[in-house]
Amino acid sequence: QCTEPQKLFNIANELLHTEEAYVKRLHLLDQVFCTKLSEAGISSEVITGIFSNISSIYCFHGQFLLPELKTRITQEWSVNPRLGDILQKLAPFLKMYGEYVKNFDRAMDIVNTCMQRSSPFKDVVQNIQKQEVCGNLTLQHHMLEPVQRIPRYELLLKDYLKKLPEESPDRKDAEKSLELISTAANHSNAAIRKMEKMHKLLEVYERLGGEEDIVNPANELIKEGHIQKLSAKNGTAQDRYLFLFNSMVLYCVPKLRLIGQKFSVREKMDIAGLQVQEIAKQNVAHTFSITGRKRSLELQARTEEEKREWIHVIQATIEKHKQNSETFRAFNSSFSQEEEHLPDSSIGSTSSVESMPGADGGGALGGNDSSRKSSKSKRDKEKQACKSCSESFNSITKRRHHCKQCGAVICAKCSEFKPLADNSRHNRVCKECFLQLPASPCSPGVEAVGEQKKRLAAEKQSLLAAENSLFSSYLQFLEKGKTWYKMWVTIPKTEPLVLYLQGSSQDGRSPRAIPLPGYEVSLPGSGEKFEVKHVFKLCQSHQTLYFSAEDEELQVKWMEILTKAAKGETEDTAEGLSNP
């Protein structure tokens, strides 16, 4: 039986050992996979798309968190048995994990695509995966490690707090750490569930010999299993296998193999239009049928319970698919009605009016069918891209909206909100109408809404305000291309190891957060020429960020404070420095 102090030490020791193993995994991702792919000539866009900010995560854990844990647990534990104060230092770096987790789905897609289409990429990855350091695991498996790490911190902290005495000086820090880490763990757990679903699909894809392209985020494997198919000719039972997905059933034939069962797809049946029912056959028990648009199958389960389960699961899948389809159709119908109504509006845009049948002066009724088709085609084409920025729409990152004043089709970035005369709500309008429309002070609630927006904006900016920062100023910023942007750059007192960049109020974007540990701060190389003066840069792995200060004094101040923060030094960081 361990004493309570011994139990606490065991948890701390487990944290240290798992952290050491985790840092080795991060080294594998950043210094082996990432480096070897770069040396093979894989583009930096692809590498960044896959590995995101893994360099920042590796630097923080390898250079800061692991050494602190090691010192505390192996050298100081007898006089200072605490974990909460160290884990609280994780808080500013949870933003790094947020960025990695957010990019995770896209990273998986890029890896899968490159493995199929790029021989150099596939060769590098497969050669590394054969090495002992990989432990017979794939790149995708190792990429999941950072996503899984935050939930593991959460579990260890919960266990630690259960055994920590109420009066312990570490309780307050440990509770605060758990609160911060739990929030980040929720995002990681969602990504883990998605990854597990994708792993299942990949396994089935391999078992089908790559015959069916089922690896899609929209697909979900619901049930699989052996089944007997009754021959229509003589009633004999034949060994078959079913894969039930949320959108289809794959009816398969087992292949003869000595190692690892594989299947050949005999029939693909859509869930839409599928029917399942129990059937009674003489001298044959546990039978049911599934009927699709092209084929009907009579099947036999091994037991009555297994038959009932198949019928229940298939029926539930059919019902859920119907509900989703009806919801989608209803949404599509209302969306189409709104679109078709807008061009006919008395305040329609010029482009909408021109594309209407009969707009050439001949009258709507005078136009023939072909003119209606061509005008509809033109109108549909105009709806595929934003009127202001001309970028194409898509259902995820570039949603389509309508200006409630002129009817133009616009994206969210090219729109503003303003109350119109006929209602008190804030309506989405294009930027042209926003500038032309007068304010409507008589509209009820407008002033309150305005005050609320001002208050929220003030709260958002308070973190970046000069009085709340260790150091801040305007700097010119360059990441890619040749265009410099004026940014408000600050290191908040509450997050002394994070650099925030805020653009002008017009662009409406949230501040960008850059965790600094692991970055190198230096002057540009001899081959780097810029039109602006007083340039310095932040470099890490494959990323380089350039900044330009107004004068040499400001340049030196920024380089000094960034160098300290990049080394993880928070004490006296701003000593002798004052905000300009």
XYZ file of C-alpha atoms in Angstrom:
580
model
C 0.000 0.000 0.000
C 1.459 3.357 -1.112
C 1.218 6.451 1.055
C -0.559 9.513 -0.385
C 2.750 11.375 -1.007
C 4.092 8.281 -2.781
C 0.967 8.128 -4.992
C 1.464 11.775 -5.944
C 5.092 11.082 -6.817
C 4.060 8.081 -8.950
C 1.701 10.294 -10.969
C 4.445 12.905 -11.401
C 6.857 10.185 -12.496
C 4.340 8.850 -15.037
C 3.947 12.381 -16.404
C 7.722 12.666 -16.825
C 8.104 9.301 -18.597
C 5.199 9.946 -20.976
C 6.566 13.432 -21.682
C 9.965 11.960 -22.621
C 8.270 9.505 -25.019
C 6.135 12.334 -26.438
C 9.155 14.526 -27.168
C 10.720 11.610 -29.104
C 7.556 11.416 -31.232
C 7.680 15.167 -31.858
C 11.350 14.831 -32.866
C 10.345 12.109 -35.324
C 7.678 14.339 -36.890
C 9.679 17.584 -37.020
C 13.292 16.480 -37.459
C 12.801 13.265 -39.450
C 9.571 13.261 -41.512
C 9.448 17.024 -42.019
C 13.182 17.390 -42.754
C 13.444 14.376 -45.091
C 10.412 15.483 -47.112
C 11.901 18.955 -47.444
C 15.228 17.507 -48.607
C 13.327 15.423 -51.195
C 12.048 18.618 -52.786
C 8.472 18.485 -51.487
C 7.083 22.041 -51.574
C 6.987 24.119 -48.391
C 3.220 24.651 -48.892
C 2.611 20.892 -48.715
C 4.913 20.452 -45.709
C 3.287 23.325 -43.803
C -0.149 22.016 -44.765
C 0.712 18.640 -43.212
C 2.832 19.514 -40.184
C 1.305 22.927 -39.382
C 3.126 24.380 -36.355
C 4.721 21.121 -35.152
C 8.109 22.906 -34.868
C 6.708 25.292 -32.232
C 5.157 22.410 -30.304
C 8.412 20.406 -30.452
C 10.543 23.361 -29.323
C 8.283 24.146 -26.370
C 8.150 20.571 -25.059
C 11.764 19.679 -25.837
C 13.427 22.891 -24.667
C 11.117 24.088 -21.892
C 8.451 21.794 -20.437
C 10.437 18.509 -20.367
C 13.592 20.043 -18.774
C 11.465 21.746 -16.078
C 9.578 18.535 -15.299
C 12.829 16.587 -15.190
C 14.471 19.016 -12.782
C 11.412 19.194 -10.515
C 10.700 15.453 -10.334
C 14.247 14.039 -10.255
C 16.017 16.755 -8.213
C 13.569 18.994 -6.323
C 10.571 16.793 -5.468
C 11.647 16.111 -1.879
C 11.601 19.834 -1.024
C 9.059 21.123 -3.574
C 6.510 18.399 -4.509
C 4.398 20.387 -6.997
C 3.154 20.044 -10.588
C 0.461 22.721 -10.928
C 2.852 25.669 -11.205
C 4.735 24.009 -14.103
C 1.631 22.838 -15.966
C 0.145 26.317 -15.722
C 2.937 27.390 -18.062
C 1.225 25.230 -20.681
C -1.637 27.755 -20.871
C -0.130 30.193 -23.440
C 0.886 27.247 -25.600
C -2.572 25.704 -25.829
C -3.052 28.121 -28.731
C -0.411 26.130 -30.615
C -2.465 22.977 -30.125
C -5.622 24.780 -31.225
C -3.943 25.628 -34.530
C -2.626 22.067 -34.974
C -5.986 20.429 -34.172
C -7.868 22.872 -36.425
C -5.564 21.947 -39.322
C -5.645 18.206 -38.598
C -8.416 17.126 -41.017
C -6.832 19.061 -43.868
C -3.413 17.569 -43.008
C -4.843 14.023 -43.230
C -6.352 14.812 -46.640
C -3.018 16.138 -47.933
C -1.117 13.058 -46.703
C -3.640 10.671 -48.305
C -3.557 12.588 -51.596
C 0.258 12.779 -51.696
C 0.640 9.075 -50.888
C -1.521 8.299 -53.943
C -0.195 10.894 -56.398
C 3.415 11.740 -55.473
C 6.043 8.993 -55.815
C 8.845 11.007 -54.088
C 6.542 11.735 -51.143
C 5.428 8.111 -50.890
C 9.024 6.799 -51.090
C 10.287 9.089 -48.295
C 7.364 8.294 -45.982
C 7.528 4.527 -46.554
C 11.324 4.442 -46.021
C 10.944 6.241 -42.664
C 8.026 4.026 -41.627
C 10.247 0.946 -42.090
C 12.752 2.259 -39.528
C 12.743 0.916 -35.983
C 12.112 4.395 -34.532
C 8.664 4.359 -36.187
C 7.590 1.222 -34.330
C 5.749 -0.167 -37.386
C 3.325 2.784 -37.247
C 2.277 5.096 -40.071
C 2.927 8.831 -40.446
C -0.796 9.448 -39.820
C -0.582 7.563 -36.523
C 2.340 9.699 -35.329
C 0.564 12.875 -36.461
C -2.242 11.974 -34.043
C 0.144 12.155 -31.038
C -0.138 15.953 -30.464
C -3.931 15.696 -30.717
C -3.966 12.957 -28.053
C -1.473 14.618 -25.716
C -3.736 17.321 -24.240
C -6.453 14.824 -23.152
C -3.696 12.776 -21.470
C -2.557 15.811 -19.480
C -6.185 16.248 -18.444
C -6.481 12.638 -17.190
C -3.207 12.804 -15.246
C -4.167 16.135 -13.661
C -7.574 14.793 -12.600
C -5.891 11.812 -10.957
C -3.331 14.118 -9.324
C -6.045 16.398 -7.894
C -7.986 13.425 -6.466
C -4.975 12.466 -4.362
C -3.837 16.027 -3.564
C -4.767 17.173 -0.007
C -7.242 20.100 0.129
C -4.749 22.248 2.045
C -1.892 21.619 -0.408
C -0.190 24.818 -1.669
C -0.290 23.280 -5.170
C -4.088 22.842 -5.267
C -4.916 26.304 -6.598
C -2.356 26.073 -9.432
C -3.347 22.494 -10.276
C -7.065 23.377 -10.452
C -6.350 26.369 -12.672
C -4.191 24.189 -14.948
C -6.962 21.584 -15.216
C -9.529 24.241 -16.131
C -7.359 25.560 -18.975
C -6.305 22.135 -20.244
C -9.866 20.696 -20.170
C -11.094 23.365 -22.576
C -8.352 22.497 -25.074
C -8.954 18.753 -24.540
C -12.535 19.061 -25.809
C -11.239 20.204 -29.215
C -8.640 17.426 -29.279
C -11.202 14.754 -28.399
C -13.398 15.813 -31.327
C -10.399 15.491 -33.669
C -9.552 12.062 -32.197
C -13.083 10.801 -32.883
C -12.823 11.980 -36.497
C -9.429 10.308 -36.863
C -10.697 7.011 -35.428
C -13.569 7.098 -37.935
C -11.098 7.701 -40.784
C -8.881 4.840 -39.554
C -11.857 2.460 -39.739
C -12.565 3.556 -43.301
C -8.902 3.106 -44.255
C -8.928 -0.432 -42.826
C -12.053 -1.335 -44.823
C -10.564 0.288 -47.949
C -7.491 -1.981 -47.635
C -9.640 -5.071 -47.002
C -11.551 -4.284 -50.194
C -8.259 -4.142 -52.088
C -8.773 -0.473 -52.935
C -11.748 -1.363 -55.154
C -14.145 1.186 -53.644
C -13.241 4.799 -52.829
C -14.880 4.933 -49.395
C -12.309 7.082 -47.511
C -14.407 10.202 -47.217
C -15.219 12.303 -44.110
C -18.930 12.038 -45.024
C -18.843 8.220 -44.863
C -19.419 6.340 -41.629
C -19.111 2.589 -41.104
C -22.129 1.446 -39.069
C -21.966 -2.376 -39.097
C -20.145 -5.225 -40.819
C -20.282 -8.974 -40.649
C -20.555 -12.392 -42.296
C -23.890 -13.385 -43.820
C -25.264 -16.248 -45.916
C -26.786 -15.472 -49.321
C -29.529 -17.854 -50.515
C -29.155 -18.856 -54.170
C -32.158 -17.955 -56.328
C -31.607 -21.118 -58.423
C -31.385 -23.906 -55.866
C -31.623 -22.229 -52.444
C -28.103 -23.192 -51.346
C -26.346 -20.885 -48.881
C -23.244 -19.012 -50.031
C -20.766 -17.268 -47.710
C -20.911 -13.484 -48.161
C -19.980 -10.340 -46.197
C -21.870 -7.051 -45.665
C -20.483 -3.572 -44.962
C -23.234 -1.149 -43.913
C -22.401 2.559 -44.248
C -24.585 5.602 -43.612
C -25.167 5.989 -47.364
C -24.719 2.499 -48.901
C -24.451 -1.261 -48.401
C -21.492 -3.145 -49.909
C -22.339 -6.787 -50.632
C -19.015 -8.656 -50.844
C -17.504 -12.050 -51.606
C -14.631 -13.259 -49.389
C -11.327 -13.833 -51.211
C -9.249 -16.953 -50.554
C -6.190 -15.796 -48.599
C -3.842 -17.416 -46.114
C -3.207 -14.224 -44.152
C -5.703 -11.414 -43.540
C -9.258 -11.639 -44.832
C -9.978 -9.550 -47.945
C -13.154 -9.061 -49.966
C -14.310 -8.295 -53.480
C -17.318 -5.996 -53.907
C -20.108 -7.816 -55.770
C -22.845 -5.190 -55.381
C -23.086 -1.590 -54.173
C -26.594 -0.655 -52.974
C -27.549 2.927 -52.086
C -29.400 3.472 -48.811
C -31.740 5.820 -50.690
C -34.612 3.649 -51.909
C -33.432 0.546 -49.994
C -35.972 -1.732 -48.281
C -35.361 -4.413 -45.655
C -37.894 -6.983 -44.432
C -38.173 -10.311 -42.693
C -39.113 -13.272 -44.922
C -40.383 -16.761 -44.113
C -38.962 -19.694 -46.068
C -39.688 -23.363 -45.574
C -36.855 -25.325 -43.951
C -34.666 -22.170 -43.766
C -34.521 -20.116 -40.564
C -33.366 -16.549 -39.739
C -33.927 -15.118 -43.241
C -34.530 -11.542 -44.421
C -34.221 -9.613 -47.660
C -32.804 -6.280 -48.755
C -34.128 -4.756 -51.954
C -32.442 -1.939 -53.818
C -33.150 -0.146 -57.065
C -31.285 -2.712 -59.146
C -31.203 -5.927 -57.129
C -32.843 -7.912 -54.353
C -30.912 -10.224 -52.009
C -32.267 -13.003 -49.806
C -29.959 -13.399 -46.802
C -29.658 -15.740 -43.837
C -28.202 -14.870 -40.436
C -26.671 -17.414 -38.076
C -29.173 -16.779 -35.262
C -32.578 -15.147 -34.794
C -30.967 -12.441 -32.654
C -28.396 -11.661 -35.361
C -31.176 -11.434 -37.997
C -33.198 -8.991 -35.851
C -30.100 -6.869 -35.261
C -29.320 -6.613 -39.001
C -32.935 -5.646 -39.814
C -33.035 -3.077 -36.996
C -29.706 -1.439 -37.880
C -30.419 -1.293 -41.640
C -33.917 0.119 -41.022
C -32.560 2.753 -38.615
C -29.933 3.760 -41.197
C -32.612 4.084 -43.904
C -34.786 6.260 -41.619
C -31.879 8.509 -40.637
C -30.877 8.910 -44.296
C -34.492 9.882 -45.156
C -34.558 12.508 -42.388
C -31.224 13.989 -43.497
C -32.386 14.057 -47.131
C -35.675 15.777 -46.247
C -33.871 18.363 -44.138
C -31.429 19.006 -46.953
C -34.223 19.285 -49.546
C -36.177 21.726 -47.351
C -33.086 23.862 -46.876
C -32.288 23.720 -50.599
C -35.851 24.654 -51.511
C -35.941 27.720 -49.256
C -32.486 28.723 -50.440
C -33.509 28.406 -54.114
C -36.714 30.378 -53.534
C -34.737 33.167 -51.923
C -32.301 33.216 -54.862
C -35.026 33.155 -57.523
C -36.966 35.891 -55.733
C -34.084 38.304 -55.371
C -33.461 39.087 -59.080
C -37.195 39.870 -59.506
C -37.110 42.352 -56.630
C -37.806 46.005 -57.380
C -34.407 46.802 -55.910
C -32.526 44.162 -57.928
C -28.935 44.831 -58.925
C -28.013 45.838 -62.479
C -26.472 42.444 -63.181
C -29.602 40.672 -61.920
C -31.936 42.844 -64.009
C -29.871 42.374 -67.144
C -29.980 38.622 -66.730
C -33.783 38.474 -66.357
C -35.873 37.132 -69.246
C -37.220 40.038 -71.292
C -34.798 42.571 -69.851
C -33.774 43.619 -73.330
C -37.047 45.557 -73.685
C -39.034 42.829 -75.385
C -40.922 41.971 -72.212
C -40.732 38.829 -70.085
C -43.564 37.169 -71.920
C -42.080 37.894 -75.334
C -38.906 35.899 -74.761
C -38.608 32.377 -76.154
C -37.440 29.278 -74.263
C -33.842 29.555 -75.458
C -33.532 33.144 -74.208
C -34.915 32.051 -70.844
C -32.350 29.241 -70.668
C -29.446 31.489 -71.617
C -30.482 34.176 -69.144
C -30.888 31.559 -66.400
C -27.439 30.157 -67.284
C -25.956 33.633 -67.056
C -27.700 34.249 -63.732
C -26.471 30.900 -62.349
C -22.918 31.749 -63.429
C -23.107 35.113 -61.646
C -24.232 33.323 -58.478
C -21.085 31.176 -58.420
C -18.722 34.033 -57.520
C -18.806 37.070 -55.233
C -19.797 40.314 -56.988
C -17.135 42.305 -55.101
C -14.026 40.094 -54.931
C -14.944 37.652 -57.773
C -13.827 34.646 -55.686
C -15.789 31.414 -56.240
C -18.193 30.208 -53.565
C -18.059 26.884 -51.757
C -20.145 25.350 -48.980
C -17.519 25.554 -46.244
C -15.087 28.480 -46.373
C -16.762 30.804 -48.883
C -20.505 30.838 -48.226
C -22.897 32.699 -50.516
C -24.991 35.616 -49.146
C -27.265 38.277 -50.631
C -27.225 42.015 -50.101
C -30.635 42.809 -48.581
C -30.574 46.236 -50.236
C -29.547 45.642 -53.872
C -29.781 41.836 -54.144
C -26.153 41.318 -55.190
C -24.573 37.912 -54.464
C -21.635 38.443 -52.071
C -19.358 36.606 -49.633
C -19.150 37.286 -45.893
C -15.847 39.167 -46.266
C -17.398 41.630 -48.734
C -20.443 42.433 -46.594
C -21.387 44.542 -43.591
C -24.439 44.711 -41.294
C -26.748 47.713 -41.210
C -30.376 48.350 -40.107
C -32.752 49.056 -43.003
C -35.750 51.375 -42.931
C -38.311 48.550 -43.033
C -37.065 46.664 -39.973
C -34.937 47.090 -36.861
C -32.694 44.091 -37.444
C -29.157 44.375 -38.709
C -29.261 43.166 -42.327
C -26.352 41.914 -44.399
C -25.562 44.380 -47.197
C -22.682 44.742 -49.670
C -19.996 47.304 -48.852
C -21.239 49.682 -51.588
C -24.737 49.811 -50.061
C -23.258 50.035 -46.577
C -21.453 53.255 -47.525
C -24.482 54.728 -49.306
C -27.163 53.880 -46.745
C -27.842 56.548 -44.093
C -27.851 55.564 -40.450
C -31.331 54.910 -39.090
C -31.386 56.306 -35.554
C -35.161 55.997 -35.352
C -35.000 52.223 -35.659
C -35.646 50.709 -32.226
C -32.732 48.932 -30.675
C -30.114 50.193 -33.132
C -28.325 52.310 -30.589
C -28.248 49.412 -28.120
C -26.813 47.120 -30.778
C -24.195 49.716 -31.649
C -23.188 50.092 -28.020
C -22.951 46.316 -27.639
C -20.676 46.048 -30.688
C -18.491 48.847 -29.317
C -18.273 47.093 -25.949
C -17.316 43.743 -27.528
C -14.709 45.445 -29.718
C -13.288 47.183 -26.645
C -13.053 43.877 -24.774
C -11.353 42.267 -27.767
C -8.817 45.069 -27.987
C -8.136 45.297 -24.230
C -5.756 42.331 -24.446
C -3.772 44.175 -27.114
C -3.848 47.616 -25.489
C -0.475 49.228 -24.760
C -1.161 49.512 -21.016
C -1.811 45.738 -20.816
C 1.305 44.737 -22.725
C 4.934 44.131 -21.879
C 5.816 45.811 -25.150
C 3.891 46.979 -28.206
C 4.141 49.217 -31.250
C 3.241 49.475 -34.912
C 5.480 47.445 -37.238
C 5.445 46.629 -40.931
C 4.906 42.872 -41.420
C 5.772 40.523 -44.321
C 5.247 36.760 -44.494
C 4.858 35.839 -48.169
C 5.077 37.841 -51.365
C 6.293 41.427 -51.571
C 3.515 43.373 -49.805
C 4.203 44.800 -46.349
C 1.257 45.348 -43.998
C 1.096 47.774 -41.100
C 0.263 45.798 -37.936
C -0.188 46.548 -34.250
C 2.253 44.133 -32.587
C 2.116 43.364 -28.872
C 3.229 40.929 -26.166
C 0.515 40.923 -23.433
C 1.459 40.882 -19.755
C -0.871 37.914 -19.263
C 0.865 35.913 -22.033
C 4.532 36.965 -21.996
C 5.656 34.295 -24.477
C 3.052 35.012 -27.173
C 3.274 37.664 -29.896
C -0.018 39.103 -31.194
C -0.443 40.742 -34.608
C -3.510 42.898 -35.275
C -4.213 44.390 -38.705
C -6.257 47.461 -39.510
C -9.869 47.626 -38.329
C -11.084 47.379 -41.927
C -9.933 43.808 -42.508
C -12.047 42.553 -39.580
C -9.763 39.616 -38.824
C -9.001 38.304 -35.352
C -5.548 38.928 -33.905
C -2.963 36.346 -34.934
C -1.162 34.655 -32.029
C 2.432 33.425 -32.425
C 3.922 31.394 -29.509
C 7.548 32.561 -29.454
C 9.622 29.755 -27.839
C 11.783 28.023 -30.408
C 11.950 30.933 -32.854
C 15.296 32.474 -33.833
C 15.498 36.270 -33.959
C 18.009 37.769 -36.385
C 18.735 40.397 -39.018
C 18.128 39.549 -42.693
C 20.906 37.676 -44.514
C 23.200 39.373 -47.005
C 21.139 38.018 -49.892
C 17.840 39.394 -48.545
C 17.194 42.890 -49.899
C 14.195 45.034 -48.906
C 13.022 48.517 -49.819
C 12.051 49.228 -46.203
C 14.621 49.819 -43.454
C 15.286 48.435 -39.964
C 14.168 44.889 -40.836
C 14.483 41.878 -38.512
C 13.054 38.381 -38.800
C 11.655 35.455 -36.805
C 12.621 32.005 -38.149
C 11.503 28.536 -37.182
C 11.841 25.400 -39.271
C 10.228 26.273 -42.640
C 8.613 29.536 -41.548
C 10.094 33.038 -41.718
C 8.317 36.219 -40.595
C 9.767 39.659 -41.403
C 9.193 42.894 -39.473
C 10.257 46.470 -40.197
C 10.510 49.102 -37.441
C 10.314 52.895 -37.824
C 13.839 53.432 -36.533
C 16.892 51.535 -35.361
C 16.133 52.041 -31.650
C 12.720 50.352 -31.969
C 14.269 47.556 -34.033
C 16.868 46.848 -31.316
C 14.216 46.895 -28.556
C 11.997 44.436 -30.377
C 14.883 42.081 -31.167
C 15.968 42.080 -27.528
C 12.551 41.292 -26.060
C 11.749 38.691 -28.737
C 15.089 36.932 -28.223
C 14.355 36.553 -24.488
C 10.807 35.337 -25.089
C 12.049 32.866 -27.723
C 14.272 31.347 -25.038
C 11.294 31.037 -22.687
C 12.488 33.814 -20.365
C 9.594 35.687 -18.771
C 11.173 37.358 -15.760
C 12.510 40.870 -16.310
C 11.616 40.507 -19.978
C 10.644 44.119 -20.299
C 13.184 45.528 -17.878
C 14.475 48.797 -19.258
C 11.912 48.722 -22.058
C 8.957 51.036 -22.386
C 6.211 51.162 -24.962
C 6.953 53.756 -27.617
